XYZ file of C-alpha atoms in Angstrom:
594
model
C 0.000 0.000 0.000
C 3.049 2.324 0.371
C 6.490 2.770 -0.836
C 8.186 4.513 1.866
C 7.353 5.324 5.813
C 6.501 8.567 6.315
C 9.921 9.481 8.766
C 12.188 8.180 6.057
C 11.376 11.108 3.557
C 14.487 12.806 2.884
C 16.329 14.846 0.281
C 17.316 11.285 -1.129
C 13.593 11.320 -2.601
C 13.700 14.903 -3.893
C 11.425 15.142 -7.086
C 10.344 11.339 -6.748
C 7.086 10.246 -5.928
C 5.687 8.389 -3.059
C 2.840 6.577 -1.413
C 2.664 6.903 2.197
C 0.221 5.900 4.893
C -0.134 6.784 8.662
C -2.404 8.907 10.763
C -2.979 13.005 10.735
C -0.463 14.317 13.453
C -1.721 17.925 12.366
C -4.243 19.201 10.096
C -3.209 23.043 9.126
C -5.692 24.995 6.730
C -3.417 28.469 5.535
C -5.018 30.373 2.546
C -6.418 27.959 0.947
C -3.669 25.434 1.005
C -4.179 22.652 3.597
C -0.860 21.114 5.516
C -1.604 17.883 7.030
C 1.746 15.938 9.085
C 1.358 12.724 8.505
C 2.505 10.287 11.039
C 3.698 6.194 11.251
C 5.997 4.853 13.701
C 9.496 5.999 11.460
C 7.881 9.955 12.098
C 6.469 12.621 10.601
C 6.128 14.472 7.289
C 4.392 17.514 6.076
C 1.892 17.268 3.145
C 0.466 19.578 1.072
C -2.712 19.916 -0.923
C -3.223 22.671 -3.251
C -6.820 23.469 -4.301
C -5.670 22.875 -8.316
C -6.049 19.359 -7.650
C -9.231 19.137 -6.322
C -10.265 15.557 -5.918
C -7.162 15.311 -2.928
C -7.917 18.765 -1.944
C -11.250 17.862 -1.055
C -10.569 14.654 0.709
C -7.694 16.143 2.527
C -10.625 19.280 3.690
C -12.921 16.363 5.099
C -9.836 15.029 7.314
C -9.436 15.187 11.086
C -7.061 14.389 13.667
C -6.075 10.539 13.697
C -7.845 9.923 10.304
C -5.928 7.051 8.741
C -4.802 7.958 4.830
C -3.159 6.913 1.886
C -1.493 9.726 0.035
C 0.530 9.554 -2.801
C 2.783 13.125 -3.977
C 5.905 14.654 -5.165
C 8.451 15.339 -3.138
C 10.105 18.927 -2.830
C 12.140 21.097 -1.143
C 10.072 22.983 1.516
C 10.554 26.975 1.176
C 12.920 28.651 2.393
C 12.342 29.891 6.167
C 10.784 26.395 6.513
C 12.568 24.060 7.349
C 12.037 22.270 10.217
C 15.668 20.799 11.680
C 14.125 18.925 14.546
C 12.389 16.415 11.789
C 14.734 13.339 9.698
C 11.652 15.130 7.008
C 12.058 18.444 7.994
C 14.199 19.684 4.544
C 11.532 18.945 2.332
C 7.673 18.353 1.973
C 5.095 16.024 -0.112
C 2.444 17.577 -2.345
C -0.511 15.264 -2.800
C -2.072 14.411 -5.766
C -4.487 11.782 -4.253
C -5.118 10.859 -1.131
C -7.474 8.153 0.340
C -9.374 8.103 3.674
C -8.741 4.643 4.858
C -10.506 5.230 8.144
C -12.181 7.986 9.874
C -11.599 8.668 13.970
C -13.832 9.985 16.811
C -11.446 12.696 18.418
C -9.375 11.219 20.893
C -9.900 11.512 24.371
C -6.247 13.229 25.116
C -4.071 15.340 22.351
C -1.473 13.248 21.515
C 1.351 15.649 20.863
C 4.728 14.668 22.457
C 4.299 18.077 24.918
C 1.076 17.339 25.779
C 0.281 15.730 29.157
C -2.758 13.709 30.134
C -3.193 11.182 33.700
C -1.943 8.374 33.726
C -4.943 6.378 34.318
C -6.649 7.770 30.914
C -3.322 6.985 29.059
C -3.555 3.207 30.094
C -7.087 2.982 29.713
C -6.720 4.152 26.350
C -3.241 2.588 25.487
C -3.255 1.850 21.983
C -3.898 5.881 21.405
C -1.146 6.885 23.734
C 1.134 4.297 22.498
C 0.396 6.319 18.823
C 2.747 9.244 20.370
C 6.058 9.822 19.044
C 7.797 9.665 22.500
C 5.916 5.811 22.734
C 6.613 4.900 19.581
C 10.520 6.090 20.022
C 10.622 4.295 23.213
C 9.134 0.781 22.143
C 11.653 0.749 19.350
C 14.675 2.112 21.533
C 13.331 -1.740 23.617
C 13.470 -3.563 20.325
C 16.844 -1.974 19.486
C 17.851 -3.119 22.946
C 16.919 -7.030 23.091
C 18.097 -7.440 19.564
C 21.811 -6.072 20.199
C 21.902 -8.194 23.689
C 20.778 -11.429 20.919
C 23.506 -10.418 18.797
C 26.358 -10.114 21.366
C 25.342 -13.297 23.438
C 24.739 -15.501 20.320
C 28.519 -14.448 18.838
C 29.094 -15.189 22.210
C 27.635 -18.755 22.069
C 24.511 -18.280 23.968
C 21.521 -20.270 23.406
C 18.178 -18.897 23.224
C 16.299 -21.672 24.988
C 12.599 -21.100 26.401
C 11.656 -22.444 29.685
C 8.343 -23.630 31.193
C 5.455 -20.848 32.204
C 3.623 -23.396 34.305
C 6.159 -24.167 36.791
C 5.923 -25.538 40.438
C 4.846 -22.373 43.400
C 8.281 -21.123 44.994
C 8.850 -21.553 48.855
C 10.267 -18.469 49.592
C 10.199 -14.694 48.559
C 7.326 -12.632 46.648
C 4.381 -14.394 45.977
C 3.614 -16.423 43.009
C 0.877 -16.211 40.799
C -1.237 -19.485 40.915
C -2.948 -21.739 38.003
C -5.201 -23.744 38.987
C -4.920 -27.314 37.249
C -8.954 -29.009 35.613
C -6.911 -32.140 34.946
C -5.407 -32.039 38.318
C -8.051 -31.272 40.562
C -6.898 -29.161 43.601
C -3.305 -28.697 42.356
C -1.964 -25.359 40.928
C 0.741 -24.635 38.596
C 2.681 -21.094 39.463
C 3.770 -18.569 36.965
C 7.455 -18.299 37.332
C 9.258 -15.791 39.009
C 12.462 -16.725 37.875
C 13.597 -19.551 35.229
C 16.523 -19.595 38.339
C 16.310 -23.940 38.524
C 15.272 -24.487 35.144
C 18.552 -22.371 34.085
C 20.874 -24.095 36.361
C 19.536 -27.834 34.629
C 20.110 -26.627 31.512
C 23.986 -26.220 32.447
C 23.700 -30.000 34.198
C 21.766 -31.296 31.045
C 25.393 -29.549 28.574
C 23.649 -26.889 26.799
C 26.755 -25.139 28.154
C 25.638 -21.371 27.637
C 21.768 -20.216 28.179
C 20.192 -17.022 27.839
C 16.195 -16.015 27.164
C 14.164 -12.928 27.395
C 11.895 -14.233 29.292
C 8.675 -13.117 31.405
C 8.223 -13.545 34.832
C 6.126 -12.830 37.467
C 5.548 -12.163 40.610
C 2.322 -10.967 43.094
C 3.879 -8.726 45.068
C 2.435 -5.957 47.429
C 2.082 -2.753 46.074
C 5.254 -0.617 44.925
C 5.538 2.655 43.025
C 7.504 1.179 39.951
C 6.812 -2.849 40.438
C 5.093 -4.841 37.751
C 3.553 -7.879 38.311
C 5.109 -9.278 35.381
C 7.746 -8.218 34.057
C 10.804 -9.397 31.285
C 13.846 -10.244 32.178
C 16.873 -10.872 30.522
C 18.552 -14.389 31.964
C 22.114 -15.784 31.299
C 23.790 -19.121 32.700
C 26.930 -20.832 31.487
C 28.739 -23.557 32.796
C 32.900 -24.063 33.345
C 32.587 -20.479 34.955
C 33.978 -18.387 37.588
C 32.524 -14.660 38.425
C 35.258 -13.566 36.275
C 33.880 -15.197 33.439
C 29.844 -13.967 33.990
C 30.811 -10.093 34.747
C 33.375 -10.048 31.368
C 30.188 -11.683 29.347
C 28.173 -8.793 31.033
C 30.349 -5.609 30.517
C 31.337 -6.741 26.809
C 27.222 -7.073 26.117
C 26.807 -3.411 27.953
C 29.214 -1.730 26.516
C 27.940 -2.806 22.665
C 24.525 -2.456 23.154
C 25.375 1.556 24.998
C 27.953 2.066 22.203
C 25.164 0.887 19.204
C 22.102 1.909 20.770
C 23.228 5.855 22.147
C 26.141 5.907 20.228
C 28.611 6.661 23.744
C 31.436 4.354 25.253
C 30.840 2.457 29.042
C 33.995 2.162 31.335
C 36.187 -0.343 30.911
C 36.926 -2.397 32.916
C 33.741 -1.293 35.209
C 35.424 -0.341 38.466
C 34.876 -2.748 41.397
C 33.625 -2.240 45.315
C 32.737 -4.552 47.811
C 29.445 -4.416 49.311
C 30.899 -3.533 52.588
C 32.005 -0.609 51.246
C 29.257 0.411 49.408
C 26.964 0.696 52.307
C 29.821 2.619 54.295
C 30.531 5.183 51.849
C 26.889 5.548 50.136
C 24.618 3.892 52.202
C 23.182 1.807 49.291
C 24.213 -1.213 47.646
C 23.696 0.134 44.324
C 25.394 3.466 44.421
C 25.021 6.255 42.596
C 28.498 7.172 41.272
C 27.662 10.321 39.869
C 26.796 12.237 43.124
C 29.851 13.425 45.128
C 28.856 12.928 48.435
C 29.836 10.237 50.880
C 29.062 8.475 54.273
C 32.139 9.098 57.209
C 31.755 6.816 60.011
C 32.195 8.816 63.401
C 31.420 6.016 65.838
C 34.605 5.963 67.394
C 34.602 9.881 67.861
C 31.347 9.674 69.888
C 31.122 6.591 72.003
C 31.825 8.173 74.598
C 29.813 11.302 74.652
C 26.807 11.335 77.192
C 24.243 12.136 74.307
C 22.827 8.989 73.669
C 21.393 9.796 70.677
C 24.738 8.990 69.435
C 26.670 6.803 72.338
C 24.161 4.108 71.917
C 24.090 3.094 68.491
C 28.400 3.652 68.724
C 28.365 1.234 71.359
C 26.538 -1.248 69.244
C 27.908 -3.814 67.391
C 24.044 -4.070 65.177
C 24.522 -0.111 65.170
C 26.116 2.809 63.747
C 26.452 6.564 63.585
C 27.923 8.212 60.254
C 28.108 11.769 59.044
C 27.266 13.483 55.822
C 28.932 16.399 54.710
C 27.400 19.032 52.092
C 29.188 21.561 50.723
C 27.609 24.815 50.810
C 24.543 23.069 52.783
C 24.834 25.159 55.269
C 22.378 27.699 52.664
C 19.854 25.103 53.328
C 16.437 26.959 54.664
C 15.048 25.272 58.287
C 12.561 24.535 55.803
C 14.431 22.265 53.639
C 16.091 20.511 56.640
C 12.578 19.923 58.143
C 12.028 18.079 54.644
C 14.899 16.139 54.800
C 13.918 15.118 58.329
C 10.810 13.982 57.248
C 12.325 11.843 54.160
C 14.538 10.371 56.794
C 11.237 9.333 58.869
C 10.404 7.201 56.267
C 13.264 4.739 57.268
C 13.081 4.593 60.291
C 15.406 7.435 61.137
C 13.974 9.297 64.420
C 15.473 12.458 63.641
C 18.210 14.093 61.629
C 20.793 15.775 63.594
C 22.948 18.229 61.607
C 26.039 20.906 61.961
C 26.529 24.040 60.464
C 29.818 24.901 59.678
C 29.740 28.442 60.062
C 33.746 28.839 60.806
C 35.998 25.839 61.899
C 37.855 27.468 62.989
C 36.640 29.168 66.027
C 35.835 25.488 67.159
C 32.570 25.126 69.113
C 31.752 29.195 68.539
C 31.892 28.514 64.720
C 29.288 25.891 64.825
C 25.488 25.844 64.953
C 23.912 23.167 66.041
C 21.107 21.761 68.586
C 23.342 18.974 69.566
C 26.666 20.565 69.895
C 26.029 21.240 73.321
C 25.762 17.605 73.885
C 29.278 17.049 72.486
C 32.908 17.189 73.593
C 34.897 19.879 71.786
C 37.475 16.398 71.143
C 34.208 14.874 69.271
C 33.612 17.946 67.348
C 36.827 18.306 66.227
C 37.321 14.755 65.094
C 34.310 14.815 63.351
C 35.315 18.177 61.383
C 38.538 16.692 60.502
C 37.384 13.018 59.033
C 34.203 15.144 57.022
C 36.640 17.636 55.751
C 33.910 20.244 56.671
C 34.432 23.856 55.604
C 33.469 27.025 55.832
C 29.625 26.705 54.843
C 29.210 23.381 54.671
C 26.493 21.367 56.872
C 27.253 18.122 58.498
C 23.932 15.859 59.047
C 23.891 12.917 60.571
C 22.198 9.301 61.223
C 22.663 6.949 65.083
C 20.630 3.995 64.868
C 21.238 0.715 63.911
C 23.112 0.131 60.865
C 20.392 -0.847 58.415
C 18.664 2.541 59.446
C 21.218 4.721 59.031
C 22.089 3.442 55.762
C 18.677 3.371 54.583
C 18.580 6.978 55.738
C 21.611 8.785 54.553
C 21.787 6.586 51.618
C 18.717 7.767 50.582
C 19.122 11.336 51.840
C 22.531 11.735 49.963
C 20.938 10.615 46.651
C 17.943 13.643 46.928
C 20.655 15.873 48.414
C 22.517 15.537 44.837
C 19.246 15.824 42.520
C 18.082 18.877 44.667
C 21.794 20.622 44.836
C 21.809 20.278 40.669
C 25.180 17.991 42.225
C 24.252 14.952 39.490
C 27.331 14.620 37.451
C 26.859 13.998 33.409
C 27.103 10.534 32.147
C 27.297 6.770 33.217
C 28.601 5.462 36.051
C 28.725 1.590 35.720
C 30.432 -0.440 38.687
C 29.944 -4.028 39.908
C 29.036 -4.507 43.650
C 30.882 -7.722 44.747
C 31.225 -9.495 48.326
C 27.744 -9.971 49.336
C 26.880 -11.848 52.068
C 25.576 -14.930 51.949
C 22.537 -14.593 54.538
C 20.928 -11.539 56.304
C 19.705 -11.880 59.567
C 15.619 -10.894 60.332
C 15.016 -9.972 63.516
C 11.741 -9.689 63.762
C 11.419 -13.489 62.361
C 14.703 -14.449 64.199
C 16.206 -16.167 61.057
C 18.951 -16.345 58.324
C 17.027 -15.397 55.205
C 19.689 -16.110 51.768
C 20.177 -12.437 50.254
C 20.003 -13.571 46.946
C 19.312 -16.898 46.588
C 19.255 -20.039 48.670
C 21.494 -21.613 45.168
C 24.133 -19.213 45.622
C 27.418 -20.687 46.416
C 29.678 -19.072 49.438
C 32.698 -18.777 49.827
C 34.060 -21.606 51.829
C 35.966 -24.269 50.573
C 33.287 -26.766 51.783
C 30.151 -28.006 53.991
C 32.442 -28.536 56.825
C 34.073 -25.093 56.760
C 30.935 -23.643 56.248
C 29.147 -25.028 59.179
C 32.363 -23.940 61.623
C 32.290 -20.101 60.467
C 29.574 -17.467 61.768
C 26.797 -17.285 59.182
C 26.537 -13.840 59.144
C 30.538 -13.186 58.413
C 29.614 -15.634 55.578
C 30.665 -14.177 52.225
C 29.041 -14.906 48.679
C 30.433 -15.354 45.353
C 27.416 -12.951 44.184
C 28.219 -9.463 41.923
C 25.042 -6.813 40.911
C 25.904 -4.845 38.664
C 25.137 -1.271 39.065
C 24.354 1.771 36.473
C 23.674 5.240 37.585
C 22.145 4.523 41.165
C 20.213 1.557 39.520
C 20.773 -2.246 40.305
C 20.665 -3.547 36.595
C 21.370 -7.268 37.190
C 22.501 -9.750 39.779
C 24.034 -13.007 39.825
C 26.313 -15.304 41.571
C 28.447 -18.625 40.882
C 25.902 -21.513 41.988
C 26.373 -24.256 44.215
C 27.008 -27.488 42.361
C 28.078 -29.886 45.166
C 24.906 -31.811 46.656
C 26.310 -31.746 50.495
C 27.246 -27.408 50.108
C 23.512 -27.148 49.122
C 22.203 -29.355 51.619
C 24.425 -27.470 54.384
C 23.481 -24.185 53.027
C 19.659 -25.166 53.339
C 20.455 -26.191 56.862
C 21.564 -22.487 57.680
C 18.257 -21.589 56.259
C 16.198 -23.642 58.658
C 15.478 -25.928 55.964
C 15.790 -29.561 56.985
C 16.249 -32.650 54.786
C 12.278 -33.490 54.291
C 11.816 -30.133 53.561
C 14.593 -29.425 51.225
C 13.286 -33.084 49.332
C 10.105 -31.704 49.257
C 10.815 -28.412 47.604
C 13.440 -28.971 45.749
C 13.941 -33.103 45.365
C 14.357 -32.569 41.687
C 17.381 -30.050 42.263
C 19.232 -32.408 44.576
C 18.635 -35.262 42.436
C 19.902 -33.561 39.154
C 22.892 -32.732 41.680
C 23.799 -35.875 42.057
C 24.059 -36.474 38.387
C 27.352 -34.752 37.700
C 26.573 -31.227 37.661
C 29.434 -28.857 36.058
C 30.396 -25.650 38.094
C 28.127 -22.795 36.809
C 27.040 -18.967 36.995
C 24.949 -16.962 35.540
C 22.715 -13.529 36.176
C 19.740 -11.694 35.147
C 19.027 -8.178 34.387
C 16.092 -6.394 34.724
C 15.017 -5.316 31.102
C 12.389 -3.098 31.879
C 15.011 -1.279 34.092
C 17.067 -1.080 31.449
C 15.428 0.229 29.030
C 14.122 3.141 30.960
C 17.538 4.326 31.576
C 18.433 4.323 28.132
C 15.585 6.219 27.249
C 15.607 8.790 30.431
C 12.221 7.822 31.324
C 10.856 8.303 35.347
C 8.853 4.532 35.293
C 9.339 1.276 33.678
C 5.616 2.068 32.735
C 6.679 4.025 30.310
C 8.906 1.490 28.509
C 6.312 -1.129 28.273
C 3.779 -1.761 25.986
C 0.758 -2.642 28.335
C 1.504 -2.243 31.821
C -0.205 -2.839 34.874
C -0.977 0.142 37.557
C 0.061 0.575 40.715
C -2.118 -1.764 42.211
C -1.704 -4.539 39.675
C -4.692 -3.597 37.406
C -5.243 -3.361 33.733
C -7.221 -0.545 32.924
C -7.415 -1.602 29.001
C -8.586 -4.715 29.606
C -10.243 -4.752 32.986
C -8.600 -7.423 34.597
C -8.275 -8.926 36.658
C -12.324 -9.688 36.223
C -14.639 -12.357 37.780
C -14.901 -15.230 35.904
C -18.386 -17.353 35.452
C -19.682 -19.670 38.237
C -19.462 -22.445 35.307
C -15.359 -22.237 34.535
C -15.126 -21.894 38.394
C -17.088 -25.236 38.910
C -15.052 -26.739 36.244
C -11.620 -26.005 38.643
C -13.078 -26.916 41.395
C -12.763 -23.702 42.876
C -15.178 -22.285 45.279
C -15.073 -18.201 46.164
C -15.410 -17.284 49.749
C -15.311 -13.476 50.907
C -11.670 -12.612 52.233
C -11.545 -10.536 55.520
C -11.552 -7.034 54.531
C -11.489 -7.768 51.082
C -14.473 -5.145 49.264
């Protein structure tokens, strides 16, 4: 029906002539000559319809906004004082000598120019219009651009794309699955996978060797400002592997797909930091790199003050107290800092202590401060020293225990650097490394894995494993980090039947558990399994970097909401009493529930 898309008009076609079809961006009606910008998913082009031919002139009178056509024209140079250098079209025009309505529209129920803005909830309900705007359309293709230069790099590479199952078996541990029920099997449920993690890791025990699959996944978790419930997800495995070999496979697949898609060069090699160090210097175990500001721990300096505030957590091994130094904070309003307390609230911070550094040195006279008072001039001056403090910077601080105040401050020093305009330019790649293995819950009084229960430690073996303090337990994990944003995470996996069973017995999980859950995994260990890694990467995530969007919504074709609707589609809906009947399922009213 055409010859060219309607963004590839160029110069190249100058005094050729074309049939294009699309959708009326713009409708223009200037002296009797009618402009209409024509739009399909390569862009836009201007046409024009003198009234000398008056058949097209006509038709092109009668169209509207999102009318679909078929016009066929000449193409020209546009007139001098006309050109429009923001458009791949923008040098020349089309003028129409027929044109066909192929359908008509109602108007739509938002403007879809790219600088228009209309709620979210009307864009999803009508998503097929907003995904018609230039912004959506560059963005869906930036995706496809995306998955097909990680194919190209991981097939040279010798990755197979193999699929694995949907209907998979529910998951013990972690977010919640999304259940199937079974009519064959009545009263058993498959579960919608959250991770092709075991399938992946018997692929590399069955010799495929290398894996990889952009795959979907799921999971029903509570509600979270930028969580899907399903999601895609880029997974890798390979076998005869260390970490060395995983992270080279990643940062040779980054840097080709950042260097072909945007056309700009990734570090190399990405630097390196330990995950001890990341909380201790940012708070966060995926640090932003391009914000200057770092955590000083100051325990030492004030254990043994009598302000509590501070001796406490200092005198804790679970605890900590750490400063944050901003240059020229000290210009922030009692307004702002009121703010910033409040942000701090959030994770459990009960406060936000701060310093002004007015002049250092006067010593206590060149500070202001509510807690100075409650400070020895020795403290003070220690603390200035390690912070580097100067005239006009502030000092703030977090006491608590150690997963507070990095929650805190790591948070706080990331909105410090948006709202100080402190964001240096570019990408900041870095892998975290060093996890370890287990985290400790205290309000459930258990070792909880902080990947993965399949993630192998450190330790030369069960034996050494069970003699060493589980939480002084090191991984052989690595994330890898971009800009603030955890990209991907993986680890070496355990591939020793007795390290798994041991590391399940750290877990709480005891042999007829571990057989029921995951029989098939220990079994298929037994069977000569290779030593193997692998990771996945958020692609969603991804993609919304690359493209400098604020929500993962806006890199996916259909999303859910917020609260893990569809709005297009209505679902989840009720289904007939019929198809329940047929599953064997019977609906009972859910405390609370509406």
């Amino acid at each position: 029906m055409r010859s060219h898309y309607c963004g590839e008009i160029s110069e190249r076609q100058l005094d050729s002539e074309v049939t294009l079809c699309g959708w009326v961006h713009r409708r223009r009606d200037h002296g009797g000559v009618i402009f209409i910008d024509l739009r399909d998913r390569a862009g836009l082009v201007q046409v024009v319809f003198n009234p000398e031919d008056e058949a097209a002139f006509a038709t092109a009178d009668r169209a509207r906004g999102e009318y679909v056509l078929r016009v066929t024209g000449r193409v020209r140079h546009r007139p001098e004082g006309t050109v429009n250098p923001d458009l791949h079209s923008g040098a020349v025009e089309v003028v129409g000598t027929a044109v066909e309505v192929l359908n008509t529209a109602q108007t739509p129920p938002f403007q879809l120019e790219e600088h228009e803005h209309a709620g979210e909830d009307v864009r999803l309900r009508y998503r097929y219009l907003d995904l018609r705007r230039p912004e959506m359309q560059q963005r869906l293709q930036l995706r496809a651009r995306v998955t097909s230069s990680i194919r190209r790099q991981l097939e040279e590479e010798g990755f197979l794309d193999i699929e694995t199952p949907m209907l998979t078996r529910a998951t013990p541990e972690g977010a919640r699955d999304y259940l199937v029920p079974s009519r064959t099997h009545p009263g058993r449920f498959f579960a919608l996978p959250q991770s092709p993690q075991l399938f992946k890791q018997l692929l590399m025990m069955a010799g495929f060797d290398r894996y990889y699959q952009i795959v979907r996944c799921f999971r029903d978790e509570d509600l979270r400002a930028d969580r899907q419930p399903e999601f895609t997800q880029l997974d890798m495995e390979a076998a005869f592997v260390d970490e060395e070999a995983v992270m080279g496979v990643t940062e040779r697949m980054l840097r080709r797909l950042f260097r072909e898609v945007l056309g700009t060069e990734l570090a190399e090699p990405f630097p390196r930091i330990s995950h001890a160090e990341a909380l201790d210097r940012f708070g966060s175990d995926k640090p932003d790199l391009r914000i200057p500001l770092e955590l000083v721990e100051v325990a030492d300096l004030v254990a043994g003050v009598d302000f509590k505030v501070f001796s406490g957590p200092a005198n804790d091994p679970r605890g900590r107290v750490a400063a944050l130094r901003v240059p020229g904070g000290g210009a922030l309003t009692r307004k702002q800092i009121d703010d910033y307390t409040e942000l701090v609230g959030r994770y459990g911070a009960k406060g936000l202590a701060y310093i002004k550094v007015n002049d250092p040195g006067q010593g206590l006279e060149g500070l202001q401060s509510p807690i100075v008072k409650f400070l020895t001039e020795e403290a003070v001056t220690g603390i200035l020293e390690r912070t580097g403090a100067e005239v006009g910077d502030l000092i703030f601080f977090g006491a608590d225990k150690a997963g507070v105040v990095n929650a805190a401050l790591g948070t706080l020093r990331v909105h410090l650097g948006h709202d100080l305009d402190m964001v240096e330019p570019g990408w900041r790649p870095l892998w975290v490394v060093d996890f370890p293995m287990f985290e400790y819950d205290e309000q459930d009084g258990r070792l909880y894995s902080l990947h993965h229960p399949f993630t192998a430690p450190r330790a030369a073996d069960p034996a050494a494993l069970r003699d060493e303090d589980p939480e002084a337990l090191l991984s052989r994990a690595y994330d890898v980090v971009l800009n603030g944003v955890e990209l991907g995470g993986g680890s070496v996996r355990i591939h020793d039947t007795a390290m798994q069973q041991a590391v399940f017995g750290l877990l709480g999980i005891d042999e007829e558990q571990a057989q029921a859950k995951f029989g098939f995994l220990l079994e298929a260990l037994q069977y000569g399994c290779p030593p193997h890694g692998g990771i996945a990467f958020g692609l969603d995530r991804l993609v919304m970097l690359m493209a400098g969007a604020d929500s993962i919504r806006e890199v996916m074709a259909f999303p859910k909401t917020q609260t893990a609707t569809c709005l297009l589609t209505e679902a989840p809906a009720e289904v007939g009493e019929a198809q329940l009947q047929e599953l064997g399922i019977r609906l009972r009213r859910v405390s609370g529930a509406q």
